[in-house]
Amino acid sequence: MIDNFGRKINYVRLSLTDRCNLNCVYCMPKGQSPVFLQKEEILSVDEIYRICLYLSKIGIDTIKLTGGEPLLREDFEDVVKKIKTIDKIKNITLTTNGTRLEKYIDFLYDVGIQNINISLDSLSPQKYREITNFRLDKIVEVIKKIKKYDFFRIKINVVPIDISEEEISDLVDFAQENEIKLRFIEMMPIGYGNQFKFISSDDIISMISKKYGEYKRSEKIHGNGPAVYFSFSKLKTEIGFISAMSHMFCDSCNRIRITCDGKIKPCLNYDYSLDIKKMIQQGVDDDAIVEKIASTIYDKPKSHSFLGEFFENSEQKSMYQIGG
C-alpha cells in the first residue's frame, strides 16, 4: 500500500520471540536482567498467520522473520508452513544469530527460504565472545556448511563496535572467500546501543578503501531493504551499508514491524503502536482489523528523530523487545 508520504509499504519485519541465547552488548548484555514476555503474551502460530493474512490484503508481500532469535521457537517450522499458505506473500527471509541454524538447514531448503542474514560482528574469537558471550568457531562452521548447499543467499550483518581496519579486512576477506554478501549496519541509539561510540558508514568505507582501492556506489538492487552497496576496485563483490543515522533513508522506507506480542510499529523510533493481538482476542471483525492496520501504516511517520533530542514518544525498549 501507499502511505501518506507516497512510499510503497510492502515489507514487514516480524518478530517471533523476544528471547535470545546470546548476550550481545548492544542488545541484551550479560549481567543485565532482560524482561521477557510470558508464553501466553507471545503471538501463537494461528495469530501470526492471521496477522500475515491481514497484511497481505493491503500489499505486504515480503516477510523477514526476526527476534530475539527466531529459531528459539520450537514451533518455528509450523510458523513458516502457515505463512507459506498465503498466496500473496511472495518472499520469506530470515535474520538469525546462527547458533541454531544447523538444526533447520534442511527445513529451510525444503520450504524454499533462500535469503538468510547472519549476525557476525567480528572474526576475532576473543572479541566475538566479548560481544556475544558465544564461540565464534560454531558460527563460522555453520556458515561454511550452508554454503555447500549452493542454494542459500547468505548475508553477514556487522554492527561495528570499536572496530579496527584489520578487523574490517578480515570480514571483507572472509566474505570474498566464501562468496557471501557483507553489510555494515550503523549502531542505532536504542536500548544499550546508546552506550557505544558511533561509527558511521563513511568511516567504514574509508577504512576499506585504504586496502581495497577506489570505490563507487552501485546501481544494483541487492534485496528488499535499505542497504546501499559500493564496489571497490580490488574486490570481486560489492559491500553493503545500512546507514540509518548518517544517511537517512526514511523517504524511501518500505517497511513496518510486528513485535512478538502482536503490535504493529510503523517506525522504530516511536513507542506508539497498534495492538493487533488484542483486537484478535477481543473478536474484532477481520475487515475492521485490516482497515485499522491500513490506517496505521498510512500514518507512518515521515522520518525518525534519532538525531534530535529525546521526546515524549521516543522508543525506550531494547531491540530484542521490538524486533531487531
PDB file of C-alpha atoms in Angstrom:
ATOM      1  CA  MET A   1       0.000   0.000   0.000  1.00  0.00           C
ATOM      2  CA  ILE A   2       0.978   3.652  -0.327  1.00  0.00           C
ATOM      3  CA  ASP A   3       1.379   5.706   2.828  1.00  0.00           C
ATOM      4  CA  ASN A   4       0.687   9.381   3.482  1.00  0.00           C
ATOM      5  CA  PHE A   5       4.088  10.373   2.026  1.00  0.00           C
ATOM      6  CA  GLY A   6       3.846   8.330  -1.162  1.00  0.00           C
ATOM      7  CA  ARG A   7       6.046   5.444  -0.008  1.00  0.00           C
ATOM      8  CA  LYS A   8       5.151   1.926  -1.123  1.00  0.00           C
ATOM      9  CA  ILE A   9       4.998  -0.242   2.016  1.00  0.00           C
ATOM     10  CA  ASN A  10       5.384  -3.921   1.128  1.00  0.00           C
ATOM     11  CA  TYR A  11       7.850  -5.299   3.689  1.00  0.00           C
ATOM     12  CA  VAL A  12       7.374  -6.354   7.323  1.00  0.00           C
ATOM     13  CA  ARG A  13       9.912  -7.413   9.922  1.00  0.00           C
ATOM     14  CA  LEU A  14       8.028  -9.965  12.020  1.00  0.00           C
ATOM     15  CA  SER A  15       9.472 -10.818  15.435  1.00  0.00           C
ATOM     16  CA  LEU A  16       8.729 -14.375  16.569  1.00  0.00           C
ATOM     17  CA  THR A  17      10.154 -14.078  20.086  1.00  0.00           C
ATOM     18  CA  ASP A  18      11.909 -11.628  22.376  1.00  0.00           C
ATOM     19  CA  ARG A  19      14.192 -14.343  23.734  1.00  0.00           C
ATOM     20  CA  CYS A  20      17.774 -14.816  22.614  1.00  0.00           C
ATOM     21  CA  ASN A  21      20.547 -17.226  23.585  1.00  0.00           C
ATOM     22  CA  LEU A  22      23.316 -14.645  23.100  1.00  0.00           C
ATOM     23  CA  ASN A  23      24.177 -11.642  25.241  1.00  0.00           C
ATOM     24  CA  CYS A  24      25.192  -9.070  22.647  1.00  0.00           C
ATOM     25  CA  VAL A  25      26.442  -5.993  24.454  1.00  0.00           C
ATOM     26  CA  TYR A  26      24.298  -3.541  22.478  1.00  0.00           C
ATOM     27  CA  CYS A  27      21.088  -5.507  22.881  1.00  0.00           C
ATOM     28  CA  MET A  28      20.995  -7.851  25.869  1.00  0.00           C
ATOM     29  CA  PRO A  29      24.338  -7.616  27.714  1.00  0.00           C
ATOM     30  CA  LYS A  30      25.374 -10.270  30.213  1.00  0.00           C
ATOM     31  CA  GLY A  31      24.749  -9.233  33.813  1.00  0.00           C
ATOM     32  CA  GLN A  32      21.624  -7.277  32.973  1.00  0.00           C
ATOM     33  CA  SER A  33      18.151  -8.610  33.718  1.00  0.00           C
ATOM     34  CA  PRO A  34      16.132  -8.740  30.487  1.00  0.00           C
ATOM     35  CA  VAL A  35      12.378  -8.755  30.943  1.00  0.00           C
ATOM     36  CA  PHE A  36      10.931 -11.461  28.721  1.00  0.00           C
ATOM     37  CA  LEU A  37       7.279 -11.872  27.874  1.00  0.00           C
ATOM     38  CA  GLN A  38       5.336 -14.871  29.112  1.00  0.00           C
ATOM     39  CA  LYS A  39       4.422 -17.580  26.596  1.00  0.00           C
ATOM     40  CA  GLU A  40       0.770 -16.544  26.502  1.00  0.00           C
ATOM     41  CA  GLU A  41       1.804 -12.974  25.636  1.00  0.00           C
ATOM     42  CA  ILE A  42       3.687 -14.098  22.540  1.00  0.00           C
ATOM     43  CA  LEU A  43       1.866 -14.486  19.250  1.00  0.00           C
ATOM     44  CA  SER A  44       0.612 -18.016  18.632  1.00  0.00           C
ATOM     45  CA  VAL A  45       1.083 -19.739  15.275  1.00  0.00           C
ATOM     46  CA  ASP A  46      -2.529 -19.007  14.362  1.00  0.00           C
ATOM     47  CA  GLU A  47      -2.250 -15.348  15.377  1.00  0.00           C
ATOM     48  CA  ILE A  48       0.914 -14.982  13.293  1.00  0.00           C
ATOM     49  CA  TYR A  49      -0.906 -16.492  10.335  1.00  0.00           C
ATOM     50  CA  ARG A  50      -3.894 -14.182  10.745  1.00  0.00           C
ATOM     51  CA  ILE A  51      -1.703 -11.071  11.022  1.00  0.00           C
ATOM     52  CA  CYS A  52       0.275 -12.061   7.914  1.00  0.00           C
ATOM     53  CA  LEU A  53      -3.007 -12.682   6.080  1.00  0.00           C
ATOM     54  CA  TYR A  54      -4.278  -9.229   7.097  1.00  0.00           C
ATOM     55  CA  LEU A  55      -1.033  -7.645   5.933  1.00  0.00           C
ATOM     56  CA  SER A  56      -1.137  -9.469   2.605  1.00  0.00           C
ATOM     57  CA  LYS A  57      -4.541  -7.917   1.908  1.00  0.00           C
ATOM     58  CA  ILE A  58      -3.052  -4.416   1.968  1.00  0.00           C
ATOM     59  CA  GLY A  59       0.029  -5.068  -0.115  1.00  0.00           C
ATOM     60  CA  ILE A  60       2.649  -6.652   2.144  1.00  0.00           C
ATOM     61  CA  ASP A  61       4.376  -9.359   0.095  1.00  0.00           C
ATOM     62  CA  THR A  62       7.732  -9.786   1.865  1.00  0.00           C
ATOM     63  CA  ILE A  63       8.250 -11.002   5.433  1.00  0.00           C
ATOM     64  CA  LYS A  64      11.513 -11.016   7.368  1.00  0.00           C
ATOM     65  CA  LEU A  65      11.425 -13.367  10.368  1.00  0.00           C
ATOM     66  CA  THR A  66      13.360 -11.882  13.288  1.00  0.00           C
ATOM     67  CA  GLY A  67      13.553 -11.920  17.087  1.00  0.00           C
ATOM     68  CA  GLY A  68      15.185 -12.086  19.607  1.00  0.00           C
ATOM     69  CA  GLU A  69      16.449 -15.252  17.999  1.00  0.00           C
ATOM     70  CA  PRO A  70      13.587 -16.599  15.844  1.00  0.00           C
ATOM     71  CA  LEU A  71      14.979 -20.139  15.768  1.00  0.00           C
ATOM     72  CA  LEU A  72      14.456 -20.461  19.518  1.00  0.00           C
ATOM     73  CA  ARG A  73      10.753 -21.029  18.843  1.00  0.00           C
ATOM     74  CA  GLU A  74      10.125 -24.764  18.962  1.00  0.00           C
ATOM     75  CA  ASP A  75       7.194 -24.274  16.589  1.00  0.00           C
ATOM     76  CA  PHE A  76       9.290 -22.320  14.072  1.00  0.00           C
ATOM     77  CA  GLU A  77       8.559 -24.828  11.315  1.00  0.00           C
ATOM     78  CA  ASP A  78       4.806 -24.572  11.946  1.00  0.00           C
ATOM     79  CA  VAL A  79       5.014 -20.778  11.731  1.00  0.00           C
ATOM     80  CA  VAL A  80       6.752 -20.906   8.352  1.00  0.00           C
ATOM     81  CA  LYS A  81       4.419 -23.560   6.941  1.00  0.00           C
ATOM     82  CA  LYS A  82       1.365 -21.481   7.846  1.00  0.00           C
ATOM     83  CA  ILE A  83       2.744 -18.289   6.319  1.00  0.00           C
ATOM     84  CA  LYS A  84       3.682 -20.199   3.163  1.00  0.00           C
ATOM     85  CA  THR A  85      -0.011 -20.957   2.551  1.00  0.00           C
ATOM     86  CA  ILE A  86      -0.727 -17.253   1.935  1.00  0.00           C
ATOM     87  CA  ASP A  87      -0.510 -16.780  -1.826  1.00  0.00           C
ATOM     88  CA  LYS A  88       0.170 -13.037  -1.727  1.00  0.00           C
ATOM     89  CA  ILE A  89       3.260 -13.485   0.457  1.00  0.00           C
ATOM     90  CA  LYS A  90       5.932 -13.890  -2.207  1.00  0.00           C
ATOM     91  CA  ASN A  91       9.089 -13.870  -0.126  1.00  0.00           C
ATOM     92  CA  ILE A  92      10.022 -15.066   3.370  1.00  0.00           C
ATOM     93  CA  THR A  93      13.520 -14.356   4.656  1.00  0.00           C
ATOM     94  CA  LEU A  94      15.313 -14.936   7.963  1.00  0.00           C
ATOM     95  CA  THR A  95      17.613 -12.999  10.263  1.00  0.00           C
ATOM     96  CA  THR A  96      19.427 -15.130  12.844  1.00  0.00           C
ATOM     97  CA  ASN A  97      22.483 -15.213  15.086  1.00  0.00           C
ATOM     98  CA  GLY A  98      23.302 -18.595  13.537  1.00  0.00           C
ATOM     99  CA  THR A  99      23.592 -20.584  16.751  1.00  0.00           C
ATOM    100  CA  ARG A 100      20.657 -22.896  15.946  1.00  0.00           C
ATOM    101  CA  LEU A 101      20.778 -22.637  12.188  1.00  0.00           C
ATOM    102  CA  GLU A 102      22.274 -26.063  11.540  1.00  0.00           C
ATOM    103  CA  LYS A 103      19.172 -27.717  13.011  1.00  0.00           C
ATOM    104  CA  TYR A 104      16.953 -26.002  10.426  1.00  0.00           C
ATOM    105  CA  ILE A 105      19.109 -26.059   7.275  1.00  0.00           C
ATOM    106  CA  ASP A 106      17.241 -28.934   5.628  1.00  0.00           C
ATOM    107  CA  PHE A 107      13.850 -27.480   6.528  1.00  0.00           C
ATOM    108  CA  LEU A 108      14.740 -24.044   5.140  1.00  0.00           C
ATOM    109  CA  TYR A 109      15.960 -25.702   1.963  1.00  0.00           C
ATOM    110  CA  ASP A 110      12.782 -27.772   1.606  1.00  0.00           C
ATOM    111  CA  VAL A 111      10.432 -24.763   2.036  1.00  0.00           C
ATOM    112  CA  GLY A 112      12.493 -22.561  -0.251  1.00  0.00           C
ATOM    113  CA  ILE A 113      13.777 -19.905   2.143  1.00  0.00           C
ATOM    114  CA  GLN A 114      16.938 -18.794   0.381  1.00  0.00           C
ATOM    115  CA  ASN A 115      17.775 -15.444   1.954  1.00  0.00           C
ATOM    116  CA  ILE A 116      19.383 -15.709   5.383  1.00  0.00           C
ATOM    117  CA  ASN A 117      21.050 -12.849   7.267  1.00  0.00           C
ATOM    118  CA  ILE A 118      23.544 -13.909   9.930  1.00  0.00           C
ATOM    119  CA  SER A 119      24.845 -11.547  12.601  1.00  0.00           C
ATOM    120  CA  LEU A 120      28.637 -11.665  12.815  1.00  0.00           C
ATOM    121  CA  ASP A 121      30.225  -8.571  14.337  1.00  0.00           C
ATOM    122  CA  SER A 122      33.824  -9.789  14.450  1.00  0.00           C
ATOM    123  CA  LEU A 123      36.083 -12.611  13.245  1.00  0.00           C
ATOM    124  CA  SER A 124      38.288 -12.266  16.296  1.00  0.00           C
ATOM    125  CA  PRO A 125      37.365 -15.185  18.575  1.00  0.00           C
ATOM    126  CA  GLN A 126      38.094 -13.116  21.676  1.00  0.00           C
ATOM    127  CA  LYS A 127      36.171 -10.044  20.555  1.00  0.00           C
ATOM    128  CA  TYR A 128      33.248 -12.114  19.254  1.00  0.00           C
ATOM    129  CA  ARG A 129      32.953 -13.751  22.673  1.00  0.00           C
ATOM    130  CA  GLU A 130      33.191 -10.363  24.376  1.00  0.00           C
ATOM    131  CA  ILE A 131      30.343  -9.066  22.213  1.00  0.00           C
ATOM    132  CA  THR A 132      28.073 -12.132  22.256  1.00  0.00           C
ATOM    133  CA  ASN A 133      29.268 -14.478  25.031  1.00  0.00           C
ATOM    134  CA  PHE A 134      29.437 -17.264  22.413  1.00  0.00           C
ATOM    135  CA  ARG A 135      32.068 -19.187  20.434  1.00  0.00           C
ATOM    136  CA  LEU A 136      32.953 -17.824  17.001  1.00  0.00           C
ATOM    137  CA  ASP A 137      34.014 -21.177  15.501  1.00  0.00           C
ATOM    138  CA  LYS A 138      30.473 -22.544  15.820  1.00  0.00           C
ATOM    139  CA  ILE A 139      29.082 -19.723  13.669  1.00  0.00           C
ATOM    140  CA  VAL A 140      31.844 -19.931  11.051  1.00  0.00           C
ATOM    141  CA  GLU A 141      31.293 -23.696  10.846  1.00  0.00           C
ATOM    142  CA  VAL A 142      27.577 -23.388  10.131  1.00  0.00           C
ATOM    143  CA  ILE A 143      28.136 -20.649   7.529  1.00  0.00           C
ATOM    144  CA  LYS A 144      30.514 -22.906   5.603  1.00  0.00           C
ATOM    145  CA  LYS A 145      28.089 -25.818   5.896  1.00  0.00           C
ATOM    146  CA  ILE A 146      25.251 -23.719   4.449  1.00  0.00           C
ATOM    147  CA  LYS A 147      27.437 -22.649   1.539  1.00  0.00           C
ATOM    148  CA  LYS A 148      27.818 -26.280   0.462  1.00  0.00           C
ATOM    149  CA  TYR A 149      24.127 -26.340  -0.463  1.00  0.00           C
ATOM    150  CA  ASP A 150      24.698 -23.880  -3.328  1.00  0.00           C
ATOM    151  CA  PHE A 151      21.124 -22.686  -2.726  1.00  0.00           C
ATOM    152  CA  PHE A 152      21.105 -20.175   0.112  1.00  0.00           C
ATOM    153  CA  ARG A 153      21.898 -16.498  -0.345  1.00  0.00           C
ATOM    154  CA  ILE A 154      23.788 -15.525   2.787  1.00  0.00           C
ATOM    155  CA  LYS A 155      24.396 -12.019   4.079  1.00  0.00           C
ATOM    156  CA  ILE A 156      26.626 -11.253   7.041  1.00  0.00           C
ATOM    157  CA  ASN A 157      25.388  -8.347   9.167  1.00  0.00           C
ATOM    158  CA  VAL A 158      28.047  -6.423  11.081  1.00  0.00           C
ATOM    159  CA  VAL A 159      27.304  -3.787  13.709  1.00  0.00           C
ATOM    160  CA  PRO A 160      30.736  -2.153  14.104  1.00  0.00           C
ATOM    161  CA  ILE A 161      31.876  -1.706  17.697  1.00  0.00           C
ATOM    162  CA  ASP A 162      35.286  -0.085  18.245  1.00  0.00           C
ATOM    163  CA  ILE A 163      36.332  -1.814  15.026  1.00  0.00           C
ATOM    164  CA  SER A 164      39.837  -1.691  13.549  1.00  0.00           C
ATOM    165  CA  GLU A 165      40.978  -1.713   9.924  1.00  0.00           C
ATOM    166  CA  GLU A 166      42.395  -5.197  10.483  1.00  0.00           C
ATOM    167  CA  GLU A 167      39.051  -6.493  11.736  1.00  0.00           C
ATOM    168  CA  ILE A 168      37.281  -4.962   8.762  1.00  0.00           C
ATOM    169  CA  SER A 169      39.782  -6.538   6.372  1.00  0.00           C
ATOM    170  CA  ASP A 170      39.242  -9.938   7.988  1.00  0.00           C
ATOM    171  CA  LEU A 171      35.484  -9.645   7.492  1.00  0.00           C
ATOM    172  CA  VAL A 172      35.862  -8.460   3.890  1.00  0.00           C
ATOM    173  CA  ASP A 173      38.275 -11.286   3.050  1.00  0.00           C
ATOM    174  CA  PHE A 174      36.030 -13.881   4.701  1.00  0.00           C
ATOM    175  CA  ALA A 175      33.043 -12.670   2.696  1.00  0.00           C
ATOM    176  CA  GLN A 176      35.038 -12.721  -0.538  1.00  0.00           C
ATOM    177  CA  GLU A 177      36.498 -16.172   0.045  1.00  0.00           C
ATOM    178  CA  ASN A 178      33.094 -17.649   0.847  1.00  0.00           C
ATOM    179  CA  GLU A 179      31.170 -15.637  -1.771  1.00  0.00           C
ATOM    180  CA  ILE A 180      28.898 -14.139   0.883  1.00  0.00           C
ATOM    181  CA  LYS A 181      27.475 -10.635   0.904  1.00  0.00           C
ATOM    182  CA  LEU A 182      28.763  -8.394   3.676  1.00  0.00           C
ATOM    183  CA  ARG A 183      26.812  -5.490   5.192  1.00  0.00           C
ATOM    184  CA  PHE A 184      27.791  -2.958   7.833  1.00  0.00           C
ATOM    185  CA  ILE A 185      24.898  -1.589   9.910  1.00  0.00           C
ATOM    186  CA  GLU A 186      25.240   1.640  11.849  1.00  0.00           C
ATOM    187  CA  MET A 187      24.542   1.327  15.562  1.00  0.00           C
ATOM    188  CA  MET A 188      21.096   2.644  16.437  1.00  0.00           C
ATOM    189  CA  PRO A 189      20.670   4.681  19.643  1.00  0.00           C
ATOM    190  CA  ILE A 190      18.133   2.245  21.054  1.00  0.00           C
ATOM    191  CA  GLY A 191      18.442   0.497  24.405  1.00  0.00           C
ATOM    192  CA  TYR A 192      22.064  -0.276  25.222  1.00  0.00           C
ATOM    193  CA  GLY A 193      23.131   0.980  21.786  1.00  0.00           C
ATOM    194  CA  ASN A 194      23.286   4.462  23.322  1.00  0.00           C
ATOM    195  CA  GLN A 195      26.365   3.443  25.294  1.00  0.00           C
ATOM    196  CA  PHE A 196      28.687   2.917  22.316  1.00  0.00           C
ATOM    197  CA  LYS A 197      30.729   5.289  20.196  1.00  0.00           C
ATOM    198  CA  PHE A 198      29.027   5.838  16.862  1.00  0.00           C
ATOM    199  CA  ILE A 199      30.902   4.640  13.775  1.00  0.00           C
ATOM    200  CA  SER A 200      29.444   5.864  10.501  1.00  0.00           C
ATOM    201  CA  SER A 201      29.261   4.022   7.197  1.00  0.00           C
ATOM    202  CA  ASP A 202      31.530   6.706   5.749  1.00  0.00           C
ATOM    203  CA  ASP A 203      34.157   5.797   8.350  1.00  0.00           C
ATOM    204  CA  ILE A 204      33.953   2.113   7.373  1.00  0.00           C
ATOM    205  CA  ILE A 205      34.080   2.882   3.641  1.00  0.00           C
ATOM    206  CA  SER A 206      37.181   4.996   4.191  1.00  0.00           C
ATOM    207  CA  MET A 207      38.905   2.170   6.073  1.00  0.00           C
ATOM    208  CA  ILE A 208      38.004  -0.390   3.424  1.00  0.00           C
ATOM    209  CA  SER A 209      39.236   1.807   0.575  1.00  0.00           C
ATOM    210  CA  LYS A 210      42.717   2.052   2.110  1.00  0.00           C
ATOM    211  CA  LYS A 211      43.296  -1.624   1.310  1.00  0.00           C
ATOM    212  CA  TYR A 212      40.802  -2.375  -1.438  1.00  0.00           C
ATOM    213  CA  GLY A 213      41.070   0.706  -3.623  1.00  0.00           C
ATOM    214  CA  GLU A 214      38.739   3.274  -5.085  1.00  0.00           C
ATOM    215  CA  TYR A 215      35.029   2.882  -4.577  1.00  0.00           C
ATOM    216  CA  LYS A 216      31.775   3.921  -6.149  1.00  0.00           C
ATOM    217  CA  ARG A 217      28.129   3.445  -5.346  1.00  0.00           C
ATOM    218  CA  SER A 218      26.462   0.526  -7.077  1.00  0.00           C
ATOM    219  CA  GLU A 219      23.236   0.870  -9.044  1.00  0.00           C
ATOM    220  CA  LYS A 220      22.330  -2.791  -8.500  1.00  0.00           C
ATOM    221  CA  ILE A 221      19.411  -3.817  -6.277  1.00  0.00           C
ATOM    222  CA  HIS A 222      20.541  -6.421  -3.746  1.00  0.00           C
ATOM    223  CA  GLY A 223      17.398  -7.095  -1.743  1.00  0.00           C
ATOM    224  CA  ASN A 224      14.250  -5.697  -0.178  1.00  0.00           C
ATOM    225  CA  GLY A 225      15.810  -3.485   2.460  1.00  0.00           C
ATOM    226  CA  PRO A 226      17.585  -0.120   2.667  1.00  0.00           C
ATOM    227  CA  ALA A 227      21.182  -1.270   2.170  1.00  0.00           C
ATOM    228  CA  VAL A 228      23.278   0.743  -0.283  1.00  0.00           C
ATOM    229  CA  TYR A 229      26.130  -1.167  -1.908  1.00  0.00           C
ATOM    230  CA  PHE A 230      29.562   0.020  -3.018  1.00  0.00           C
ATOM    231  CA  SER A 231      32.086  -1.584  -5.301  1.00  0.00           C
ATOM    232  CA  PHE A 232      35.819  -1.367  -4.610  1.00  0.00           C
ATOM    233  CA  SER A 233      38.434  -1.648  -7.337  1.00  0.00           C
ATOM    234  CA  LYS A 234      40.268  -4.557  -5.694  1.00  0.00           C
ATOM    235  CA  LEU A 235      37.210  -6.578  -4.666  1.00  0.00           C
ATOM    236  CA  LYS A 236      35.144  -9.034  -6.693  1.00  0.00           C
ATOM    237  CA  THR A 237      31.848  -8.372  -4.947  1.00  0.00           C
ATOM    238  CA  GLU A 238      30.129  -5.319  -3.532  1.00  0.00           C
ATOM    239  CA  ILE A 239      29.733  -4.385   0.137  1.00  0.00           C
ATOM    240  CA  GLY A 240      26.518  -3.082   1.662  1.00  0.00           C
ATOM    241  CA  PHE A 241      25.875  -0.334   4.188  1.00  0.00           C
ATOM    242  CA  ILE A 242      22.732   0.399   6.172  1.00  0.00           C
ATOM    243  CA  SER A 243      23.148   3.989   7.272  1.00  0.00           C
ATOM    244  CA  ALA A 244      20.041   4.990   9.179  1.00  0.00           C
ATOM    245  CA  MET A 245      21.922   7.652  11.108  1.00  0.00           C
ATOM    246  CA  SER A 246      24.436   9.241   8.736  1.00  0.00           C
ATOM    247  CA  HIS A 247      22.410   8.883   5.524  1.00  0.00           C
ATOM    248  CA  MET A 248      18.741   8.743   6.490  1.00  0.00           C
ATOM    249  CA  PHE A 249      16.673   6.682   4.074  1.00  0.00           C
ATOM    250  CA  CYS A 250      13.279   7.443   5.637  1.00  0.00           C
ATOM    251  CA  ASP A 251      11.967   8.961   2.405  1.00  0.00           C
ATOM    252  CA  SER A 252      12.205   5.535   0.756  1.00  0.00           C
ATOM    253  CA  CYS A 253      11.442   3.333   3.775  1.00  0.00           C
ATOM    254  CA  ASN A 254       9.197   0.449   2.705  1.00  0.00           C
ATOM    255  CA  ARG A 255       8.891  -1.403   5.999  1.00  0.00           C
ATOM    256  CA  ILE A 256       6.909  -1.802   9.170  1.00  0.00           C
ATOM    257  CA  ARG A 257       7.491  -4.039  12.199  1.00  0.00           C
ATOM    258  CA  ILE A 258       5.338  -6.506  14.073  1.00  0.00           C
ATOM    259  CA  THR A 259       6.538  -7.205  17.615  1.00  0.00           C
ATOM    260  CA  CYS A 260       6.392 -10.717  19.038  1.00  0.00           C
ATOM    261  CA  ASP A 261       3.380  -9.738  21.159  1.00  0.00           C
ATOM    262  CA  GLY A 262       1.432  -8.579  18.120  1.00  0.00           C
ATOM    263  CA  LYS A 263       1.902  -4.823  17.974  1.00  0.00           C
ATOM    264  CA  ILE A 264       2.493  -3.065  14.675  1.00  0.00           C
ATOM    265  CA  LYS A 265       5.205  -0.382  14.736  1.00  0.00           C
ATOM    266  CA  PRO A 266       5.291   1.906  11.702  1.00  0.00           C
ATOM    267  CA  CYS A 267       8.675   3.346  12.772  1.00  0.00           C
ATOM    268  CA  LEU A 268      11.422   2.047  15.046  1.00  0.00           C
ATOM    269  CA  ASN A 269      11.935   5.410  16.727  1.00  0.00           C
ATOM    270  CA  TYR A 270       8.438   5.827  18.177  1.00  0.00           C
ATOM    271  CA  ASP A 271       6.853   3.890  21.021  1.00  0.00           C
ATOM    272  CA  TYR A 272       3.265   4.103  19.815  1.00  0.00           C
ATOM    273  CA  SER A 273       1.807   1.078  18.093  1.00  0.00           C
ATOM    274  CA  LEU A 274      -1.400  -0.765  17.228  1.00  0.00           C
ATOM    275  CA  ASP A 275      -2.143  -3.904  19.291  1.00  0.00           C
ATOM    276  CA  ILE A 276      -3.361  -6.409  16.691  1.00  0.00           C
ATOM    277  CA  LYS A 277      -3.188  -9.382  19.056  1.00  0.00           C
ATOM    278  CA  LYS A 278      -5.556  -7.632  21.452  1.00  0.00           C
ATOM    279  CA  MET A 279      -8.060  -6.964  18.677  1.00  0.00           C
ATOM    280  CA  ILE A 280      -7.941 -10.618  17.605  1.00  0.00           C
ATOM    281  CA  GLN A 281      -8.536 -11.780  21.180  1.00  0.00           C
ATOM    282  CA  GLN A 282     -11.438  -9.348  21.541  1.00  0.00           C
ATOM    283  CA  GLY A 283     -13.098 -10.848  18.480  1.00  0.00           C
ATOM    284  CA  VAL A 284     -12.914  -7.703  16.364  1.00  0.00           C
ATOM    285  CA  ASP A 285     -14.155  -8.310  12.819  1.00  0.00           C
ATOM    286  CA  ASP A 286     -11.376  -9.211  10.352  1.00  0.00           C
ATOM    287  CA  ASP A 287     -12.272  -6.440   7.923  1.00  0.00           C
ATOM    288  CA  ALA A 288     -12.193  -3.895  10.760  1.00  0.00           C
ATOM    289  CA  ILE A 289      -8.732  -5.100  11.796  1.00  0.00           C
ATOM    290  CA  VAL A 290      -7.451  -4.843   8.215  1.00  0.00           C
ATOM    291  CA  GLU A 291      -8.850  -1.320   7.969  1.00  0.00           C
ATOM    292  CA  LYS A 292      -7.186  -0.303  11.247  1.00  0.00           C
ATOM    293  CA  ILE A 293      -3.844  -1.773  10.140  1.00  0.00           C
ATOM    294  CA  ALA A 294      -4.070   0.068   6.833  1.00  0.00           C
ATOM    295  CA  SER A 295      -4.837   3.331   8.629  1.00  0.00           C
ATOM    296  CA  THR A 296      -1.860   2.860  10.956  1.00  0.00           C
ATOM    297  CA  ILE A 297       0.508   2.176   8.059  1.00  0.00           C
ATOM    298  CA  TYR A 298      -0.902   5.128   6.094  1.00  0.00           C
ATOM    299  CA  ASP A 299       0.022   7.404   9.018  1.00  0.00           C
ATOM    300  CA  LYS A 300       3.611   6.088   9.176  1.00  0.00           C
ATOM    301  CA  PRO A 301       5.849   8.987  10.337  1.00  0.00           C
ATOM    302  CA  LYS A 302       7.786  10.906   7.733  1.00  0.00           C
ATOM    303  CA  SER A 303      11.116  10.140   9.401  1.00  0.00           C
ATOM    304  CA  HIS A 304      12.821   9.041  12.573  1.00  0.00           C
ATOM    305  CA  SER A 305      14.166  11.599  15.034  1.00  0.00           C
ATOM    306  CA  PHE A 306      17.210   9.817  16.405  1.00  0.00           C
ATOM    307  CA  LEU A 307      19.411  12.774  15.547  1.00  0.00           C
ATOM    308  CA  GLY A 308      17.354  15.136  17.668  1.00  0.00           C
ATOM    309  CA  GLU A 309      16.729  15.342  21.373  1.00  0.00           C
ATOM    310  CA  PHE A 310      14.649  12.887  23.379  1.00  0.00           C
ATOM    311  CA  PHE A 311      10.938  13.466  23.021  1.00  0.00           C
ATOM    312  CA  GLU A 312       7.830  12.162  24.747  1.00  0.00           C
ATOM    313  CA  ASN A 313       7.106   9.325  22.289  1.00  0.00           C
ATOM    314  CA  SER A 314      10.706   8.102  21.939  1.00  0.00           C
ATOM    315  CA  GLU A 315      11.040   4.323  21.993  1.00  0.00           C
ATOM    316  CA  GLN A 316      12.661   3.190  25.248  1.00  0.00           C
ATOM    317  CA  LYS A 317      12.663  -0.581  24.756  1.00  0.00           C
ATOM    318  CA  SER A 318      15.684  -2.621  23.714  1.00  0.00           C
ATOM    319  CA  MET A 319      15.965  -4.128  20.247  1.00  0.00           C
ATOM    320  CA  TYR A 320      15.148  -7.649  21.430  1.00  0.00           C
ATOM    321  CA  GLN A 321      11.778  -6.347  22.662  1.00  0.00           C
ATOM    322  CA  ILE A 322      10.973  -4.540  19.436  1.00  0.00           C
ATOM    323  CA  GLY A 323      12.252  -6.997  16.853  1.00  0.00           C
ATOM    324  CA  GLY A 324      15.758  -6.406  15.540  1.00  0.00           C
TER     325      GLY A 324
END
